[in-house]
């Protein structure tokens, strides 16, 4: 998971992690610590947490009125839109007119590092930051103003649409990043970005600006991660509030496609983990199906495995307790901190090394070298294990609170056993990717 260890800039940008087989991880201590954390948290919750404590959308302490006015000011919104649009135009021009190699062209790093990976800490600290920056929203707004049309006008979104387009968009982007033969080439990025923009601008033309909140992969990605931010808005009065991240997570809307979206986040990160293993590289290179087909099947298989395990868990909960009626959606929010733990474990070093290098390219440096990682191998290994285990413990807490709210008191704890088994399975998988 050290991006700098991959051979060449293209390899680094194509995979957020590199070879980690030399990290000083003790399998015994890693697995023992993870199991202990999960079991202790599960037992403590079962004994001490008998009533739901999260209040979701109602929670939060309002920020000062001056902060609210500054955030909602027209000048602030216009500045954010201008920055997002200017950054998008710069990337497109760099892809069209700049040098082909990612060691000299900042566009691939801007997309794969600053956008994709940088949205993680930005959304955790500031909330759903991609919504005000989204250049596609700005282009749609400008087009509507030119045509004298209300940006919100359009057909009602189909009830079953949910987040399914976002799940498909995330899968397409991760395919480009992890599977495409030359993901850092200007041609590949231009084709993807052009097609992506055309699809979503067409969707917004039909359904209005509300399309982006359901269908834009990066906006949904940022919004889901922002559920764990201490900053949020109360839907009832639109006030900016400071809240417990658990309340933000508890308020995650149960929309169709939510489970699929989180499973794509988890499965694609897991595939990124094992795609750099020597055994998988040999399989891809020697497969009779060809490299791209084999890698595509590997990515699809990783996402399908994550989804299948969760579906089995949800079915077991329904079988044991007889409720909730739709356990897939009821507990999908508990997968978000797990996905966050995987993202931190896999992409921390990439962001802290390739991020500064990309910024130096943006500032005009010729071929800047990536700075050394801020942590040594031992520090990276510790961070990765802590991120994965912490994400799963937070998932256990979120699932427990939802269980005691939805299930009969006598079955709330036993009904969580399938969820605990699922968390253990995900933890074993995540740690195995670090150690294998």
GROMACS .gro file of C-alpha atoms in nm:
model
  436
    1UNK     CA    1   0.000   0.000   0.000
    2UNK     CA    2   0.290   0.224  -0.063
    3UNK     CA    3   0.221   0.382  -0.399
    4UNK     CA    4   0.582   0.490  -0.436
    5UNK     CA    5   0.694   0.131  -0.454
    6UNK     CA    6   0.515   0.063  -0.780
    7UNK     CA    7   0.739   0.072  -1.087
    8UNK     CA    8   0.675   0.398  -1.267
    9UNK     CA    9   0.430   0.682  -1.246
   10UNK     CA   10   0.170   0.505  -1.460
   11UNK     CA   11   0.171   0.209  -1.222
   12UNK     CA   12   0.143   0.441  -0.921
   13UNK     CA   13  -0.153   0.629  -1.063
   14UNK     CA   14  -0.323   0.314  -1.184
   15UNK     CA   15  -0.307   0.152  -0.840
   16UNK     CA   16  -0.341   0.336  -0.516
   17UNK     CA   17  -0.128   0.074  -0.349
   18UNK     CA   18   0.194  -0.088  -0.448
   19UNK     CA   19   0.381  -0.388  -0.318
   20UNK     CA   20   0.329  -0.426   0.054
   21UNK     CA   21   0.473  -0.767   0.108
   22UNK     CA   22   0.773  -0.618   0.288
   23UNK     CA   23   0.567  -0.436   0.552
   24UNK     CA   24   0.653  -0.549   0.906
   25UNK     CA   25   0.319  -0.704   0.996
   26UNK     CA   26   0.282  -0.992   1.237
   27UNK     CA   27  -0.017  -1.200   1.122
   28UNK     CA   28  -0.080  -1.332   1.472
   29UNK     CA   29  -0.092  -0.994   1.643
   30UNK     CA   30  -0.285  -0.831   1.359
   31UNK     CA   31  -0.560  -1.094   1.354
   32UNK     CA   32  -0.567  -1.138   1.733
   33UNK     CA   33  -0.599  -0.766   1.789
   34UNK     CA   34  -0.873  -0.735   1.529
   35UNK     CA   35  -1.076  -1.025   1.671
   36UNK     CA   36  -1.036  -0.892   2.025
   37UNK     CA   37  -1.154  -0.547   1.924
   38UNK     CA   38  -1.461  -0.681   1.744
   39UNK     CA   39  -1.562  -0.929   2.015
   40UNK     CA   40  -1.507  -0.688   2.303
   41UNK     CA   41  -1.704  -0.414   2.129
   42UNK     CA   42  -1.985  -0.658   2.044
   43UNK     CA   43  -2.008  -0.790   2.402
   44UNK     CA   44  -1.988  -0.442   2.555
   45UNK     CA   45  -2.261  -0.313   2.328
   46UNK     CA   46  -2.483  -0.611   2.402
   47UNK     CA   47  -2.448  -0.559   2.777
   48UNK     CA   48  -2.449  -0.179   2.801
   49UNK     CA   49  -2.637  -0.049   2.495
   50UNK     CA   50  -2.999  -0.166   2.515
   51UNK     CA   51  -3.171   0.138   2.360
   52UNK     CA   52  -3.104   0.337   2.045
   53UNK     CA   53  -2.897   0.647   2.118
   54UNK     CA   54  -2.859   0.803   1.775
   55UNK     CA   55  -3.109   1.063   1.663
   56UNK     CA   56  -2.999   1.098   1.301
   57UNK     CA   57  -3.139   1.402   1.123
   58UNK     CA   58  -3.254   1.569   1.446
   59UNK     CA   59  -2.908   1.577   1.603
   60UNK     CA   60  -2.652   1.855   1.603
   61UNK     CA   61  -2.555   2.181   1.770
   62UNK     CA   62  -2.602   2.479   1.536
   63UNK     CA   63  -2.292   2.669   1.432
   64UNK     CA   64  -2.283   3.047   1.488
   65UNK     CA   65  -2.511   3.244   1.259
   66UNK     CA   66  -2.212   3.426   1.106
   67UNK     CA   67  -2.065   3.094   0.990
   68UNK     CA   68  -2.401   2.994   0.846
   69UNK     CA   69  -2.432   3.323   0.656
   70UNK     CA   70  -2.078   3.297   0.518
   71UNK     CA   71  -2.128   2.939   0.404
   72UNK     CA   72  -2.462   3.012   0.237
   73UNK     CA   73  -2.359   3.346   0.089
   74UNK     CA   74  -2.401   3.386  -0.285
   75UNK     CA   75  -2.037   3.492  -0.317
   76UNK     CA   76  -1.923   3.171  -0.147
   77UNK     CA   77  -2.134   2.955  -0.376
   78UNK     CA   78  -2.015   3.140  -0.686
   79UNK     CA   79  -1.652   3.107  -0.577
   80UNK     CA   80  -1.689   2.732  -0.525
   81UNK     CA   81  -1.855   2.689  -0.864
   82UNK     CA   82  -1.587   2.897  -1.036
   83UNK     CA   83  -1.307   2.697  -0.871
   84UNK     CA   84  -1.463   2.364  -0.967
   85UNK     CA   85  -1.523   2.471  -1.325
   86UNK     CA   86  -1.175   2.625  -1.361
   87UNK     CA   87  -1.012   2.307  -1.228
   88UNK     CA   88  -1.213   2.092  -1.470
   89UNK     CA   89  -1.120   2.313  -1.767
   90UNK     CA   90  -0.754   2.301  -1.664
   91UNK     CA   91  -0.758   1.921  -1.653
   92UNK     CA   92  -0.925   1.898  -1.994
   93UNK     CA   93  -0.677   2.142  -2.149
   94UNK     CA   94  -0.385   1.957  -1.990
   95UNK     CA   95  -0.513   1.631  -2.140
   96UNK     CA   96  -0.562   1.791  -2.482
   97UNK     CA   97  -0.248   2.003  -2.503
   98UNK     CA   98  -0.010   1.876  -2.238
   99UNK     CA   99   0.258   1.607  -2.258
  100UNK     CA  100   0.146   1.246  -2.271
  101UNK     CA  101   0.342   1.108  -1.974
  102UNK     CA  102   0.196   1.133  -1.620
  103UNK     CA  103   0.544   1.219  -1.495
  104UNK     CA  104   0.508   1.556  -1.674
  105UNK     CA  105   0.131   1.601  -1.712
  106UNK     CA  106  -0.059   1.689  -1.390
  107UNK     CA  107  -0.401   1.580  -1.522
  108UNK     CA  108  -0.381   1.207  -1.432
  109UNK     CA  109  -0.266   1.290  -1.080
  110UNK     CA  110  -0.538   1.552  -1.048
  111UNK     CA  111  -0.804   1.293  -1.133
  112UNK     CA  112  -0.671   0.982  -0.958
  113UNK     CA  113  -0.506   1.144  -0.656
  114UNK     CA  114  -0.640   1.492  -0.582
  115UNK     CA  115  -0.999   1.413  -0.681
  116UNK     CA  116  -1.053   1.045  -0.610
  117UNK     CA  117  -0.832   1.011  -0.302
  118UNK     CA  118  -0.842   1.374  -0.189
  119UNK     CA  119  -1.221   1.366  -0.161
  120UNK     CA  120  -1.185   1.129   0.134
  121UNK     CA  121  -1.021   1.370   0.385
  122UNK     CA  122  -1.198   1.672   0.234
  123UNK     CA  123  -1.542   1.514   0.282
  124UNK     CA  124  -1.458   1.395   0.633
  125UNK     CA  125  -1.345   1.740   0.741
  126UNK     CA  126  -1.582   1.969   0.551
  127UNK     CA  127  -1.885   1.762   0.456
  128UNK     CA  128  -2.009   1.685   0.102
  129UNK     CA  129  -1.763   1.923  -0.067
  130UNK     CA  130  -1.810   1.793  -0.422
  131UNK     CA  131  -2.167   1.921  -0.446
  132UNK     CA  132  -2.072   2.295  -0.447
  133UNK     CA  133  -1.760   2.228  -0.658
  134UNK     CA  134  -1.917   1.990  -0.911
  135UNK     CA  135  -1.839   2.139  -1.256
  136UNK     CA  136  -2.125   1.944  -1.416
  137UNK     CA  137  -2.373   2.117  -1.184
  138UNK     CA  138  -2.223   2.450  -1.289
  139UNK     CA  139  -2.243   2.368  -1.660
  140UNK     CA  140  -2.605   2.260  -1.618
  141UNK     CA  141  -2.683   2.580  -1.427
  142UNK     CA  142  -2.521   2.798  -1.695
  143UNK     CA  143  -2.710   2.615  -1.971
  144UNK     CA  144  -3.039   2.661  -1.785
  145UNK     CA  145  -2.971   3.031  -1.732
  146UNK     CA  146  -2.895   3.072  -2.102
  147UNK     CA  147  -3.222   2.896  -2.194
  148UNK     CA  148  -3.428   3.077  -1.930
  149UNK     CA  149  -3.509   2.750  -1.755
  150UNK     CA  150  -3.531   2.661  -1.387
  151UNK     CA  151  -3.236   2.426  -1.307
  152UNK     CA  152  -3.459   2.223  -1.075
  153UNK     CA  153  -3.728   2.173  -1.339
  154UNK     CA  154  -3.762   1.830  -1.494
  155UNK     CA  155  -3.937   1.498  -1.467
  156UNK     CA  156  -3.967   1.338  -1.123
  157UNK     CA  157  -3.690   1.090  -1.056
  158UNK     CA  158  -3.816   0.730  -1.075
  159UNK     CA  159  -3.860   0.592  -0.724
  160UNK     CA  160  -3.649   0.286  -0.805
  161UNK     CA  161  -3.361   0.488  -0.946
  162UNK     CA  162  -3.209   0.567  -0.609
  163UNK     CA  163  -2.830   0.558  -0.618
  164UNK     CA  164  -2.800   0.291  -0.886
  165UNK     CA  165  -2.651   0.529  -1.147
  166UNK     CA  166  -2.388   0.636  -0.894
  167UNK     CA  167  -2.299   0.273  -0.823
  168UNK     CA  168  -2.256   0.214  -1.196
  169UNK     CA  169  -2.046   0.530  -1.229
  170UNK     CA  170  -1.819   0.428  -0.943
  171UNK     CA  171  -1.770   0.086  -1.097
  172UNK     CA  172  -1.687   0.244  -1.435
  173UNK     CA  173  -1.433   0.480  -1.280
  174UNK     CA  174  -1.263   0.209  -1.076
  175UNK     CA  175  -1.250  -0.006  -1.391
  176UNK     CA  176  -1.068   0.278  -1.565
  177UNK     CA  177  -0.830   0.321  -1.272
  178UNK     CA  178  -0.756  -0.045  -1.199
  179UNK     CA  179  -0.825  -0.243  -1.517
  180UNK     CA  180  -0.789  -0.026  -1.827
  181UNK     CA  181  -0.467  -0.099  -2.021
  182UNK     CA  182  -0.338   0.260  -1.996
  183UNK     CA  183  -0.545   0.448  -1.736
  184UNK     CA  184  -0.313   0.749  -1.722
  185UNK     CA  185  -0.314   0.815  -2.096
  186UNK     CA  186  -0.478   1.142  -2.207
  187UNK     CA  187  -0.695   0.954  -2.457
  188UNK     CA  188  -0.839   0.716  -2.198
  189UNK     CA  189  -0.912   0.997  -1.954
  190UNK     CA  190  -1.065   1.222  -2.220
  191UNK     CA  191  -1.293   0.946  -2.343
  192UNK     CA  192  -1.408   0.863  -1.992
  193UNK     CA  193  -1.455   1.222  -1.877
  194UNK     CA  194  -1.630   1.319  -2.201
  195UNK     CA  195  -1.869   1.025  -2.184
  196UNK     CA  196  -1.928   1.080  -1.813
  197UNK     CA  197  -2.012   1.447  -1.865
  198UNK     CA  198  -2.243   1.372  -2.159
  199UNK     CA  199  -2.440   1.111  -1.962
  200UNK     CA  200  -2.492   1.330  -1.657
  201UNK     CA  201  -2.569   1.650  -1.841
  202UNK     CA  202  -2.829   1.458  -2.040
  203UNK     CA  203  -2.972   1.316  -1.717
  204UNK     CA  204  -2.988   1.664  -1.562
  205UNK     CA  205  -3.159   1.798  -1.876
  206UNK     CA  206  -3.436   1.542  -1.825
  207UNK     CA  207  -3.465   1.528  -1.445
  208UNK     CA  208  -3.323   1.861  -1.332
  209UNK     CA  209  -3.037   1.934  -1.094
  210UNK     CA  210  -3.164   1.675  -0.846
  211UNK     CA  211  -3.018   1.414  -1.084
  212UNK     CA  212  -2.664   1.483  -0.962
  213UNK     CA  213  -2.738   1.399  -0.597
  214UNK     CA  214  -2.854   1.051  -0.700
  215UNK     CA  215  -2.647   0.973  -1.008
  216UNK     CA  216  -2.314   1.158  -1.005
  217UNK     CA  217  -2.066   0.902  -0.873
  218UNK     CA  218  -1.826   1.155  -0.720
  219UNK     CA  219  -2.103   1.354  -0.555
  220UNK     CA  220  -2.259   1.044  -0.401
  221UNK     CA  221  -1.913   0.916  -0.300
  222UNK     CA  222  -1.837   1.245  -0.124
  223UNK     CA  223  -2.181   1.260   0.038
  224UNK     CA  224  -2.152   0.907   0.181
  225UNK     CA  225  -1.809   0.976   0.329
  226UNK     CA  226  -1.940   1.306   0.465
  227UNK     CA  227  -2.190   1.111   0.673
  228UNK     CA  228  -1.897   1.057   0.910
  229UNK     CA  229  -1.807   1.427   0.917
  230UNK     CA  230  -1.865   1.627   1.235
  231UNK     CA  231  -2.022   1.896   1.014
  232UNK     CA  232  -2.364   1.856   0.860
  233UNK     CA  233  -2.700   2.013   0.786
  234UNK     CA  234  -3.026   1.939   0.959
  235UNK     CA  235  -3.281   1.868   0.686
  236UNK     CA  236  -3.565   2.025   0.884
  237UNK     CA  237  -3.422   2.379   0.900
  238UNK     CA  238  -3.108   2.353   0.678
  239UNK     CA  239  -2.895   2.472   0.970
  240UNK     CA  240  -2.524   2.391   0.973
  241UNK     CA  241  -2.454   2.185   1.284
  242UNK     CA  242  -2.175   2.010   1.467
  243UNK     CA  243  -2.282   1.654   1.532
  244UNK     CA  244  -2.159   1.311   1.625
  245UNK     CA  245  -2.045   1.127   1.312
  246UNK     CA  246  -2.270   0.841   1.424
  247UNK     CA  247  -2.574   1.066   1.394
  248UNK     CA  248  -2.469   1.168   1.045
  249UNK     CA  249  -2.427   0.801   0.957
  250UNK     CA  250  -2.762   0.712   1.112
  251UNK     CA  251  -2.931   0.975   0.892
  252UNK     CA  252  -2.810   0.811   0.568
  253UNK     CA  253  -3.119   0.785   0.344
  254UNK     CA  254  -3.225   0.427   0.270
  255UNK     CA  255  -3.235   0.469  -0.105
  256UNK     CA  256  -3.233   0.191  -0.364
  257UNK     CA  257  -2.877   0.130  -0.475
  258UNK     CA  258  -2.718   0.238  -0.144
  259UNK     CA  259  -2.599  -0.113  -0.073
  260UNK     CA  260  -2.464  -0.152  -0.427
  261UNK     CA  261  -2.277   0.178  -0.403
  262UNK     CA  262  -2.103   0.088  -0.076
  263UNK     CA  263  -2.026  -0.263  -0.204
  264UNK     CA  264  -1.857  -0.111  -0.510
  265UNK     CA  265  -1.650   0.110  -0.279
  266UNK     CA  266  -1.549  -0.190  -0.069
  267UNK     CA  267  -1.503  -0.438  -0.351
  268UNK     CA  268  -1.299  -0.210  -0.576
  269UNK     CA  269  -1.065  -0.119  -0.291
  270UNK     CA  270  -1.026  -0.488  -0.208
  271UNK     CA  271  -0.944  -0.562  -0.572
  272UNK     CA  272  -0.687  -0.284  -0.567
  273UNK     CA  273  -0.535  -0.465  -0.270
  274UNK     CA  274  -0.486  -0.804  -0.430
  275UNK     CA  275  -0.431  -0.689  -0.789
  276UNK     CA  276  -0.071  -0.606  -0.702
  277UNK     CA  277   0.000  -0.951  -0.556
  278UNK     CA  278   0.255  -1.147  -0.763
  279UNK     CA  279   0.020  -1.446  -0.797
  280UNK     CA  280  -0.261  -1.233  -0.941
  281UNK     CA  281  -0.023  -1.050  -1.173
  282UNK     CA  282   0.094  -1.385  -1.309
  283UNK     CA  283  -0.268  -1.498  -1.351
  284UNK     CA  284  -0.358  -1.184  -1.545
  285UNK     CA  285  -0.051  -1.201  -1.767
  286UNK     CA  286  -0.089  -1.568  -1.854
  287UNK     CA  287  -0.469  -1.592  -1.882
  288UNK     CA  288  -0.604  -1.717  -2.213
  289UNK     CA  289  -0.884  -1.459  -2.181
  290UNK     CA  290  -0.640  -1.171  -2.205
  291UNK     CA  291  -0.525  -0.921  -1.947
  292UNK     CA  292  -0.817  -0.677  -1.964
  293UNK     CA  293  -1.089  -0.943  -1.959
  294UNK     CA  294  -0.929  -1.129  -1.670
  295UNK     CA  295  -0.878  -0.812  -1.468
  296UNK     CA  296  -1.237  -0.705  -1.539
  297UNK     CA  297  -1.363  -1.038  -1.410
  298UNK     CA  298  -1.142  -0.998  -1.103
  299UNK     CA  299  -1.285  -0.654  -1.025
  300UNK     CA  300  -1.642  -0.771  -1.084
  301UNK     CA  301  -1.578  -1.080  -0.872
  302UNK     CA  302  -1.445  -0.874  -0.579
  303UNK     CA  303  -1.751  -0.648  -0.582
  304UNK     CA  304  -1.983  -0.947  -0.620
  305UNK     CA  305  -1.817  -1.130  -0.330
  306UNK     CA  306  -1.856  -0.831  -0.098
  307UNK     CA  307  -2.221  -0.794  -0.202
  308UNK     CA  308  -2.294  -1.168  -0.171
  309UNK     CA  309  -2.154  -1.183   0.183
  310UNK     CA  310  -2.364  -0.885   0.285
  311UNK     CA  311  -2.675  -1.032   0.122
  312UNK     CA  312  -2.621  -1.361   0.307
  313UNK     CA  313  -2.582  -1.170   0.632
  314UNK     CA  314  -2.901  -0.970   0.570
  315UNK     CA  315  -3.089  -1.290   0.489
  316UNK     CA  316  -2.965  -1.450   0.810
  317UNK     CA  317  -3.080  -1.149   1.012
  318UNK     CA  318  -3.424  -1.171   0.854
  319UNK     CA  319  -3.439  -1.546   0.921
  320UNK     CA  320  -3.333  -1.519   1.285
  321UNK     CA  321  -3.543  -1.217   1.383
  322UNK     CA  322  -3.821  -1.195   1.128
  323UNK     CA  323  -3.745  -0.826   1.096
  324UNK     CA  324  -3.658  -0.572   0.970
  325UNK     CA  325  -3.855  -0.624   0.651
  326UNK     CA  326  -3.571  -0.494   0.432
  327UNK     CA  327  -3.243  -0.569   0.614
  328UNK     CA  328  -3.031  -0.494   0.306
  329UNK     CA  329  -3.118  -0.125   0.327
  330UNK     CA  330  -3.158  -0.112   0.704
  331UNK     CA  331  -2.793  -0.191   0.778
  332UNK     CA  332  -2.619  -0.068   0.463
  333UNK     CA  333  -2.508   0.249   0.643
  334UNK     CA  334  -2.289   0.036   0.873
  335UNK     CA  335  -2.070  -0.054   0.572
  336UNK     CA  336  -1.969   0.311   0.516
  337UNK     CA  337  -1.712   0.327   0.802
  338UNK     CA  338  -1.574  -0.008   0.685
  339UNK     CA  339  -1.529   0.132   0.335
  340UNK     CA  340  -1.363   0.439   0.486
  341UNK     CA  341  -1.120   0.220   0.681
  342UNK     CA  342  -1.023   0.037   0.362
  343UNK     CA  343  -0.977   0.366   0.175
  344UNK     CA  344  -0.750   0.510   0.445
  345UNK     CA  345  -0.546   0.190   0.464
  346UNK     CA  346  -0.501   0.165   0.089
  347UNK     CA  347  -0.454   0.524  -0.017
  348UNK     CA  348  -0.286   0.715   0.268
  349UNK     CA  349   0.065   0.680   0.128
  350UNK     CA  350  -0.050   0.755  -0.226
  351UNK     CA  351  -0.210   1.082  -0.118
  352UNK     CA  352   0.088   1.195   0.091
  353UNK     CA  353   0.346   1.120  -0.180
  354UNK     CA  354   0.174   1.159  -0.516
  355UNK     CA  355  -0.044   1.444  -0.391
  356UNK     CA  356   0.247   1.688  -0.338
  357UNK     CA  357   0.410   1.573  -0.661
  358UNK     CA  358   0.090   1.648  -0.853
  359UNK     CA  359   0.062   1.990  -0.689
  360UNK     CA  360   0.421   2.066  -0.794
  361UNK     CA  361   0.332   1.970  -1.151
  362UNK     CA  362   0.032   2.201  -1.136
  363UNK     CA  363   0.264   2.481  -1.024
  364UNK     CA  364   0.486   2.430  -1.326
  365UNK     CA  365   0.765   2.206  -1.200
  366UNK     CA  366   0.930   1.995  -1.471
  367UNK     CA  367   0.949   1.640  -1.340
  368UNK     CA  368   0.920   1.669  -0.963
  369UNK     CA  369   1.003   1.367  -0.753
  370UNK     CA  370   0.750   1.239  -0.503
  371UNK     CA  371   0.850   1.320  -0.144
  372UNK     CA  372   0.933   1.032   0.088
  373UNK     CA  373   0.637   0.883   0.276
  374UNK     CA  374   0.565   1.059   0.607
  375UNK     CA  375   0.567   0.724   0.787
  376UNK     CA  376   0.814   0.440   0.777
  377UNK     CA  377   0.710   0.082   0.700
  378UNK     CA  378   0.621   0.015   1.063
  379UNK     CA  379   0.410   0.329   1.087
  380UNK     CA  380   0.232   0.251   0.759
  381UNK     CA  381   0.156  -0.103   0.875
  382UNK     CA  382   0.019   0.020   1.209
  383UNK     CA  383  -0.194   0.284   1.039
  384UNK     CA  384  -0.337   0.030   0.796
  385UNK     CA  385  -0.434  -0.221   1.065
  386UNK     CA  386  -0.582   0.051   1.286
  387UNK     CA  387  -0.781   0.197   0.997
  388UNK     CA  388  -0.933  -0.137   0.901
  389UNK     CA  389  -1.009  -0.246   1.258
  390UNK     CA  390  -1.147   0.095   1.358
  391UNK     CA  391  -1.373   0.101   1.052
  392UNK     CA  392  -1.517  -0.237   1.146
  393UNK     CA  393  -1.569  -0.143   1.512
  394UNK     CA  394  -1.755   0.171   1.403
  395UNK     CA  395  -1.963  -0.048   1.173
  396UNK     CA  396  -2.048  -0.278   1.464
  397UNK     CA  397  -2.162   0.021   1.672
  398UNK     CA  398  -2.377   0.162   1.391
  399UNK     CA  399  -2.535  -0.179   1.324
  400UNK     CA  400  -2.601  -0.239   1.696
  401UNK     CA  401  -2.783   0.090   1.743
  402UNK     CA  402  -2.999   0.020   1.439
  403UNK     CA  403  -3.068  -0.335   1.567
  404UNK     CA  404  -3.196  -0.230   1.908
  405UNK     CA  405  -3.421   0.022   1.734
  406UNK     CA  406  -3.573  -0.215   1.479
  407UNK     CA  407  -3.573  -0.555   1.650
  408UNK     CA  408  -3.753  -0.691   1.957
  409UNK     CA  409  -3.538  -0.646   2.271
  410UNK     CA  410  -3.491  -1.020   2.321
  411UNK     CA  411  -3.365  -1.069   1.968
  412UNK     CA  412  -3.166  -0.751   1.915
  413UNK     CA  413  -2.836  -0.906   2.027
  414UNK     CA  414  -2.876  -1.249   1.871
  415UNK     CA  415  -2.994  -1.083   1.553
  416UNK     CA  416  -2.657  -0.911   1.529
  417UNK     CA  417  -2.458  -1.234   1.523
  418UNK     CA  418  -2.476  -1.256   1.141
  419UNK     CA  419  -2.355  -0.896   1.126
  420UNK     CA  420  -2.066  -0.979   1.359
  421UNK     CA  421  -1.970  -1.276   1.141
  422UNK     CA  422  -1.981  -1.047   0.838
  423UNK     CA  423  -1.756  -0.791   1.009
  424UNK     CA  424  -1.510  -1.067   1.099
  425UNK     CA  425  -1.509  -1.192   0.740
  426UNK     CA  426  -1.446  -0.844   0.604
  427UNK     CA  427  -1.174  -0.786   0.865
  428UNK     CA  428  -1.000  -1.112   0.779
  429UNK     CA  429  -1.012  -1.022   0.413
  430UNK     CA  430  -0.878  -0.671   0.470
  431UNK     CA  431  -0.593  -0.788   0.690
  432UNK     CA  432  -0.511  -1.073   0.456
  433UNK     CA  433  -0.462  -0.821   0.177
  434UNK     CA  434  -0.205  -0.643   0.394
  435UNK     CA  435  -0.018  -0.957   0.490
  436UNK     CA  436  -0.043  -1.183   0.186
   0.00000   0.00000   0.00000
